PDB file of C-alpha atoms in Angstrom:
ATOM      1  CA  UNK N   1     -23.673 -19.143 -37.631  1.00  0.00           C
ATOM      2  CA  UNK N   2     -21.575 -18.651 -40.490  1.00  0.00           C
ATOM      3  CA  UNK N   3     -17.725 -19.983 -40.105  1.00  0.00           C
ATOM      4  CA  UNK N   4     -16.436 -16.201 -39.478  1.00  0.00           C
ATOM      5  CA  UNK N   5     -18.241 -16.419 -36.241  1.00  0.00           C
ATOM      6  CA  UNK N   6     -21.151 -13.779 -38.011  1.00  0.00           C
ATOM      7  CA  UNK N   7     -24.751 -15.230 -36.785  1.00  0.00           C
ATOM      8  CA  UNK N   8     -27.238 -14.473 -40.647  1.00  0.00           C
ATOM      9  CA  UNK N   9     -30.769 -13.913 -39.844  1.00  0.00           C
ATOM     10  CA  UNK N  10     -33.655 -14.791 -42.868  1.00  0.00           C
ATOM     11  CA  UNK N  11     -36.267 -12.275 -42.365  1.00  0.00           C
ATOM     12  CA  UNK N  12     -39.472 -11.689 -44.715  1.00  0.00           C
ATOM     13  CA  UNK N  13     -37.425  -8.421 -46.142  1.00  0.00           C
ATOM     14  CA  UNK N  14     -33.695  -9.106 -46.310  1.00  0.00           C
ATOM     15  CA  UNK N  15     -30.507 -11.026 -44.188  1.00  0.00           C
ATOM     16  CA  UNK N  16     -29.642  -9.445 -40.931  1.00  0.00           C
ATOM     17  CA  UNK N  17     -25.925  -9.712 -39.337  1.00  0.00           C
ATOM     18  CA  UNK N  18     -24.884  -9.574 -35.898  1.00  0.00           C
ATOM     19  CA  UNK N  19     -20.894  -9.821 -35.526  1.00  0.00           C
ATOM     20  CA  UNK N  20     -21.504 -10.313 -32.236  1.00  0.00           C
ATOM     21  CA  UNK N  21     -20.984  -6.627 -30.846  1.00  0.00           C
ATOM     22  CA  UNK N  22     -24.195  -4.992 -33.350  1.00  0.00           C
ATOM     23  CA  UNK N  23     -26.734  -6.015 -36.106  1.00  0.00           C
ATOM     24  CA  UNK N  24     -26.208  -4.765 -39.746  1.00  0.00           C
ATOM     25  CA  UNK N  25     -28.208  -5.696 -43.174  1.00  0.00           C
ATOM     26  CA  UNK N  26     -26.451  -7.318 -45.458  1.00  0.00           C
ATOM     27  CA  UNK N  27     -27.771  -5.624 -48.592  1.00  0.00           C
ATOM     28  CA  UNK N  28     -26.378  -8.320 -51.220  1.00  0.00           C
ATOM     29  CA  UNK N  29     -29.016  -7.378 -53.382  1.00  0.00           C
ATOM     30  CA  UNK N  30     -31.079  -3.709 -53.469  1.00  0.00           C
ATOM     31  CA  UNK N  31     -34.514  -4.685 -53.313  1.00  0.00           C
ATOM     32  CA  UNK N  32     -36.311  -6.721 -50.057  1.00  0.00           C
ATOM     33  CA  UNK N  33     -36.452 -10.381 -50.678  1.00  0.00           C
ATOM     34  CA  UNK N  34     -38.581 -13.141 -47.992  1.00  0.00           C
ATOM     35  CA  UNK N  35     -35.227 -15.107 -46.857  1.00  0.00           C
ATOM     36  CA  UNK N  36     -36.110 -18.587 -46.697  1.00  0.00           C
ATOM     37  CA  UNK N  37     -32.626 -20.163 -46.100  1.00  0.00           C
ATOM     38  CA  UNK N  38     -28.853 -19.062 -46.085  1.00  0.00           C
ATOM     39  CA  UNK N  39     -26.380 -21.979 -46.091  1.00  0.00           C
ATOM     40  CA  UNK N  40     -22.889 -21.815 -45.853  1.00  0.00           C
ATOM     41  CA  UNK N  41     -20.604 -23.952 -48.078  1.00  0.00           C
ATOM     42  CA  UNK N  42     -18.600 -25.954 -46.003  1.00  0.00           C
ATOM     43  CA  UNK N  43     -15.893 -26.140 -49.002  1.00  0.00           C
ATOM     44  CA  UNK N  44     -15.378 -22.769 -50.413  1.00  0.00           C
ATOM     45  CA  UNK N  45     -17.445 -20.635 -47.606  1.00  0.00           C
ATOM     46  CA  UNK N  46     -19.857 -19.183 -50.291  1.00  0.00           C
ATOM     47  CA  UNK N  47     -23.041 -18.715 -49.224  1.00  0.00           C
ATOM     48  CA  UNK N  48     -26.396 -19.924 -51.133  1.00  0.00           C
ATOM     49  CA  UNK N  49     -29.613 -17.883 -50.465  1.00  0.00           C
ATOM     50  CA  UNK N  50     -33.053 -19.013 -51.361  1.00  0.00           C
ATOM     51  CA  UNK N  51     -35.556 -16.502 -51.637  1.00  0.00           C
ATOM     52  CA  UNK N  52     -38.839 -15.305 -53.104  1.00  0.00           C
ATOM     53  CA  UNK N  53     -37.033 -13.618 -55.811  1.00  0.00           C
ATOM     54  CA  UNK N  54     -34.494 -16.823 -56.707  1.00  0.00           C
ATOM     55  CA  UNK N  55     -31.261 -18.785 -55.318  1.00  0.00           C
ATOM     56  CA  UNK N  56     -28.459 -16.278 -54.550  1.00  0.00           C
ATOM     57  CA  UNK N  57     -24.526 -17.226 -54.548  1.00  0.00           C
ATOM     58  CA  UNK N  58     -22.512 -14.705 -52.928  1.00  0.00           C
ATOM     59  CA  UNK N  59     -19.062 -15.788 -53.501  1.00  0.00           C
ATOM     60  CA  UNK N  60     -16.783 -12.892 -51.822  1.00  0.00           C
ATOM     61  CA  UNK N  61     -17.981  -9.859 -53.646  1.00  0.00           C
ATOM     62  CA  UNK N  62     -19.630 -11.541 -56.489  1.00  0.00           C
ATOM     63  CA  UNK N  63     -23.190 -11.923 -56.160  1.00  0.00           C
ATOM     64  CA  UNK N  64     -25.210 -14.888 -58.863  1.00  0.00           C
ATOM     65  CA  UNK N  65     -28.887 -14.639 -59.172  1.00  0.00           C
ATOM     66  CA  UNK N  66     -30.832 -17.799 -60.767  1.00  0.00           C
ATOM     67  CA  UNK N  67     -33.985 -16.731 -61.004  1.00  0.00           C
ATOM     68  CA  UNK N  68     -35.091 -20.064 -62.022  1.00  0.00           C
ATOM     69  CA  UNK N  69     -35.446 -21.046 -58.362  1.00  0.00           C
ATOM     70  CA  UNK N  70     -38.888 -18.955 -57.728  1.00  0.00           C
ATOM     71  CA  UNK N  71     -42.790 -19.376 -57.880  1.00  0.00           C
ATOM     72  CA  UNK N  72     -42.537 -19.784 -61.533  1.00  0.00           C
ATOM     73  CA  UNK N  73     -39.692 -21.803 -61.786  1.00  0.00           C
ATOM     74  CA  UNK N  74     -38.559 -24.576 -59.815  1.00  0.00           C
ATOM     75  CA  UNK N  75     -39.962 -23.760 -56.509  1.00  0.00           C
ATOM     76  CA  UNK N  76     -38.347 -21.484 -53.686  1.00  0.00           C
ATOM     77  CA  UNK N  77     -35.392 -23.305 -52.175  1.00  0.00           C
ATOM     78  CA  UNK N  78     -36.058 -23.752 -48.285  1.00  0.00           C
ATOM     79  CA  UNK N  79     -33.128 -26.504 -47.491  1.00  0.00           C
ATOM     80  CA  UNK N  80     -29.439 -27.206 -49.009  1.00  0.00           C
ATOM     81  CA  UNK N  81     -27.235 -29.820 -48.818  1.00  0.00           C
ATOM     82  CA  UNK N  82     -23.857 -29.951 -50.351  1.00  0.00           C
ATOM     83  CA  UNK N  83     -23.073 -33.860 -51.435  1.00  0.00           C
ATOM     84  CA  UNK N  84     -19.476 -35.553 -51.407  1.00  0.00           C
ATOM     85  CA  UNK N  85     -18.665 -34.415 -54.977  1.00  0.00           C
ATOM     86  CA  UNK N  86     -19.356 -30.451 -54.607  1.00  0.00           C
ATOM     87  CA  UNK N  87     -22.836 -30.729 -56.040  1.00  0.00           C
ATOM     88  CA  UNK N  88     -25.476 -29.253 -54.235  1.00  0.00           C
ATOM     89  CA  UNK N  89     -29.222 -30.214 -53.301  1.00  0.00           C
ATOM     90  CA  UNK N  90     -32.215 -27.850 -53.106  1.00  0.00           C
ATOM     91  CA  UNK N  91     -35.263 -28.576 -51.360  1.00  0.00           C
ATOM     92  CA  UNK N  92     -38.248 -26.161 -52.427  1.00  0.00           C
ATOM     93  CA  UNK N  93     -41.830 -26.047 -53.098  1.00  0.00           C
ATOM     94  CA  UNK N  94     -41.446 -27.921 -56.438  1.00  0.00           C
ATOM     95  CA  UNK N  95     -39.681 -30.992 -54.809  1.00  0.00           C
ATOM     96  CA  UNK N  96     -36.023 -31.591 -55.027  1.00  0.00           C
ATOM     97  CA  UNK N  97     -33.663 -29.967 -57.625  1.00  0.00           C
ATOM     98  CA  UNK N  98     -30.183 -30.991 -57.935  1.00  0.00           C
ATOM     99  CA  UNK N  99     -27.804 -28.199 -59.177  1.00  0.00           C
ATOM    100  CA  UNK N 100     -24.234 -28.898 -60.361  1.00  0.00           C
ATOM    101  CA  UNK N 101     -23.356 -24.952 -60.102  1.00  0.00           C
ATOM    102  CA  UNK N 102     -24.248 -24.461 -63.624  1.00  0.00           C
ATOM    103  CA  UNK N 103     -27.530 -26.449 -64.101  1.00  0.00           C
ATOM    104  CA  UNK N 104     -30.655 -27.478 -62.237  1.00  0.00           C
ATOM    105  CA  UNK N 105     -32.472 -30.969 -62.555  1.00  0.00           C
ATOM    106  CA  UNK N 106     -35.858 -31.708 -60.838  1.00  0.00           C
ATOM    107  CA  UNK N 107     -37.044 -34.766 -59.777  1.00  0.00           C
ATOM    108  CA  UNK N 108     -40.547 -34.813 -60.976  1.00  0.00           C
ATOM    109  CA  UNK N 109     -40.743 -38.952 -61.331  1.00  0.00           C
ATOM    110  CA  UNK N 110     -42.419 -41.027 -58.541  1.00  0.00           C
ATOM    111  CA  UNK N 111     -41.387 -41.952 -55.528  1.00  0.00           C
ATOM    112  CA  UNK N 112     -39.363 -38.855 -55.116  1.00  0.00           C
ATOM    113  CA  UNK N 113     -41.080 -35.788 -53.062  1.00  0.00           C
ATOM    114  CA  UNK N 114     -43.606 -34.187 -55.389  1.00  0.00           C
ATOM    115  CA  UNK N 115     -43.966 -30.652 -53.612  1.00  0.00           C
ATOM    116  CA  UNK N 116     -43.395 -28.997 -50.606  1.00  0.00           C
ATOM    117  CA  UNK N 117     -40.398 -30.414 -49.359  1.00  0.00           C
ATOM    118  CA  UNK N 118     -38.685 -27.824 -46.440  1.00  0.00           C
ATOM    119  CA  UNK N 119     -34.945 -29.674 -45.564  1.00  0.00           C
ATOM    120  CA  UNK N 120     -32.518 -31.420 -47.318  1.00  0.00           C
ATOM    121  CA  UNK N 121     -29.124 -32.936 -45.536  1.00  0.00           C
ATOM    122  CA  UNK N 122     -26.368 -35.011 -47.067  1.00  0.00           C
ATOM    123  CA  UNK N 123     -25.389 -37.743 -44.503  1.00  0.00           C
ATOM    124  CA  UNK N 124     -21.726 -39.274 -43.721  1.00  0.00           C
ATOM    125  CA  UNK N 125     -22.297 -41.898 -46.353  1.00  0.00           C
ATOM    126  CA  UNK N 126     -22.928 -39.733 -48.816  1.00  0.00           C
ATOM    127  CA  UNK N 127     -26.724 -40.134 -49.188  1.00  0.00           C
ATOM    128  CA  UNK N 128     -29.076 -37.292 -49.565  1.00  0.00           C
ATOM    129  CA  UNK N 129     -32.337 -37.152 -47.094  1.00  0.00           C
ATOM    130  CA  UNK N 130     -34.801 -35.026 -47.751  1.00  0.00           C
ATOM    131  CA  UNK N 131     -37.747 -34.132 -45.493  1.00  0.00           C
ATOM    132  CA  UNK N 132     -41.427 -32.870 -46.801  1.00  0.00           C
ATOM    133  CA  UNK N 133     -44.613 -32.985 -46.748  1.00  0.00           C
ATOM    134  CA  UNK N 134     -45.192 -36.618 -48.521  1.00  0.00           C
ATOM    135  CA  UNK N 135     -42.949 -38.124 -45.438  1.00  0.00           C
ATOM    136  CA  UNK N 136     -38.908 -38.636 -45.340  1.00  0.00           C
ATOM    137  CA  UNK N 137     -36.900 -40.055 -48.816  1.00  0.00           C
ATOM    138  CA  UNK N 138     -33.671 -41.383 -49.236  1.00  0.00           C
ATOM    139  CA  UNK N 139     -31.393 -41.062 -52.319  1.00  0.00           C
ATOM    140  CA  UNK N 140     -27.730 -42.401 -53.441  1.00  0.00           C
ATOM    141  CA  UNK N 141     -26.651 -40.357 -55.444  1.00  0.00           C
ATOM    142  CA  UNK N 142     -24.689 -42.544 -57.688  1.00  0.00           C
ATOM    143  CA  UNK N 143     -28.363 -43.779 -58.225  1.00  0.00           C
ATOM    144  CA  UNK N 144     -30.586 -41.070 -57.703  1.00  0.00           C
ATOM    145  CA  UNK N 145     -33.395 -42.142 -57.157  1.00  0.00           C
ATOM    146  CA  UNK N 146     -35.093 -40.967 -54.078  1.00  0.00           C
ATOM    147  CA  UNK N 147     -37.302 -43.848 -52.304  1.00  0.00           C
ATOM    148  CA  UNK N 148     -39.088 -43.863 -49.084  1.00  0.00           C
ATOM    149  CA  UNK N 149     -36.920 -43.882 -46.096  1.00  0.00           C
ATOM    150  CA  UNK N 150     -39.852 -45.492 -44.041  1.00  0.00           C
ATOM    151  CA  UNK N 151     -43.006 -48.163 -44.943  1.00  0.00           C
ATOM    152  CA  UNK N 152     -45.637 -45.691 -46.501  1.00  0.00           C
ATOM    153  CA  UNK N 153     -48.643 -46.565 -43.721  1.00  0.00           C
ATOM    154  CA  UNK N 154     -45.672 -44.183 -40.621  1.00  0.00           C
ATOM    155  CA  UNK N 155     -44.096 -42.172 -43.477  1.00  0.00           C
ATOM    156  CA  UNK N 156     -45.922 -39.342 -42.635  1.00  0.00           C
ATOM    157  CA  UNK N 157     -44.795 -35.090 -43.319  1.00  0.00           C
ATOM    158  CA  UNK N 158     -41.171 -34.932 -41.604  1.00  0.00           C
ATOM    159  CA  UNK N 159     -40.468 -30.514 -41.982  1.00  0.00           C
ATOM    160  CA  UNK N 160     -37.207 -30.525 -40.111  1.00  0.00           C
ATOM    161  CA  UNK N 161     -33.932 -32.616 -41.189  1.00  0.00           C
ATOM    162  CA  UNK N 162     -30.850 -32.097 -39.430  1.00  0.00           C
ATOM    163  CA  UNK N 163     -27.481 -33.455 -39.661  1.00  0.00           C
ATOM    164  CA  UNK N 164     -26.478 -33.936 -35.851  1.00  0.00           C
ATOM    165  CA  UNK N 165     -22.596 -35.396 -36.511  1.00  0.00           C
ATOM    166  CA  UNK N 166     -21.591 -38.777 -35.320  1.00  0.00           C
ATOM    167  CA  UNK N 167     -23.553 -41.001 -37.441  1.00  0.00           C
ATOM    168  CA  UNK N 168     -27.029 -38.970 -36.138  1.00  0.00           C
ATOM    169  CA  UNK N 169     -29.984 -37.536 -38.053  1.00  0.00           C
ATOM    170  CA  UNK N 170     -32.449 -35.802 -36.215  1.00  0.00           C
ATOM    171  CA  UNK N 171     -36.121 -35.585 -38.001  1.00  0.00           C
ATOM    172  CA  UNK N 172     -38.794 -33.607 -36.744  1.00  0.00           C
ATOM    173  CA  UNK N 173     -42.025 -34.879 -38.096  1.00  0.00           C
ATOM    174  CA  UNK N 174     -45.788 -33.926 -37.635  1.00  0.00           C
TER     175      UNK N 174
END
């Protein structure tokens, strides 16, 4: 539910809107695209789309594509977070990206999430959790540096992060 009240659907073809009287397609780009997240921008209300295809940024009318964040690139983006300082954090297939609205910067280095890693959230404190298949990490990101948020033998694949408010962080792991 985006901030206007408008409820975004991800499909496997496009973004479907219901305003809450009838559904529509939002047709920000012509061809279908396999919708893996749409986040809302708490700050500026732009919205960030990962899909097959790339990371979208619809900011009112204007529409950015970076195609980087695909398959080939640095992985499909399936969670966002937006940190303290307007900088945002991608979870995708590749691990986790960090993007600074002009360029992206993988963590590739051990003991941060190698692949598959499906949420991201950016708690009160400022840190950045990320949830994945190789278990839940934990990064500062004045030192960023993502480490294991729990002893390796119960850090097992967490795919659900969310930010519940209050102090909370819900995890949903296998």
């Amino acid at each position: 539910t985006l901030s206007n009240g408008e409820v975004w659907f991800s499909t496997s073809e496009r973004v479907i809107v219901w305003d809450g009287k009838q559904f529509r397609i939002n047709d920000f780009v012509p061809e279908k695209l396999q919708v893996c997240i749409i986040y809302e921008d708490p700050a500026d209300k732009s919205i960030l789309i990962g899909t097959d295809k790339g990371l979208y940024h619809l900011k009112g009318k204007e529409v950015i594509h970076y195609p980087q964040m695909s398959w080939p690139g640095y992985g499909i983006v399936e969670g966002i977070a937006r940190d303290h300082d307007g900088n945002y954090w991608l979870a995708g297939h590749y691990g986790i990206v960090y993007f600074d609205g002009r360029n992206f910067i993988p963590f590739r280095s051990a003991p941060a999430p190698a692949e598959m890693v499906w949420g991201v959230v950016c708690d009160y404190m400022g840190n950045i959790w990320s949830a994945g298949s190789d278990g839940l990490f934990i990064c500062n990101p004045n030192e960023p540096v993502f480490n294991q948020a729990l002893p390796e033998e119960v850090n097992l694949p967490a795919n659900v992060i969310r930010d519940m408010g209050d102090h909370r962080i819900l995890v949903g792991r296998m």
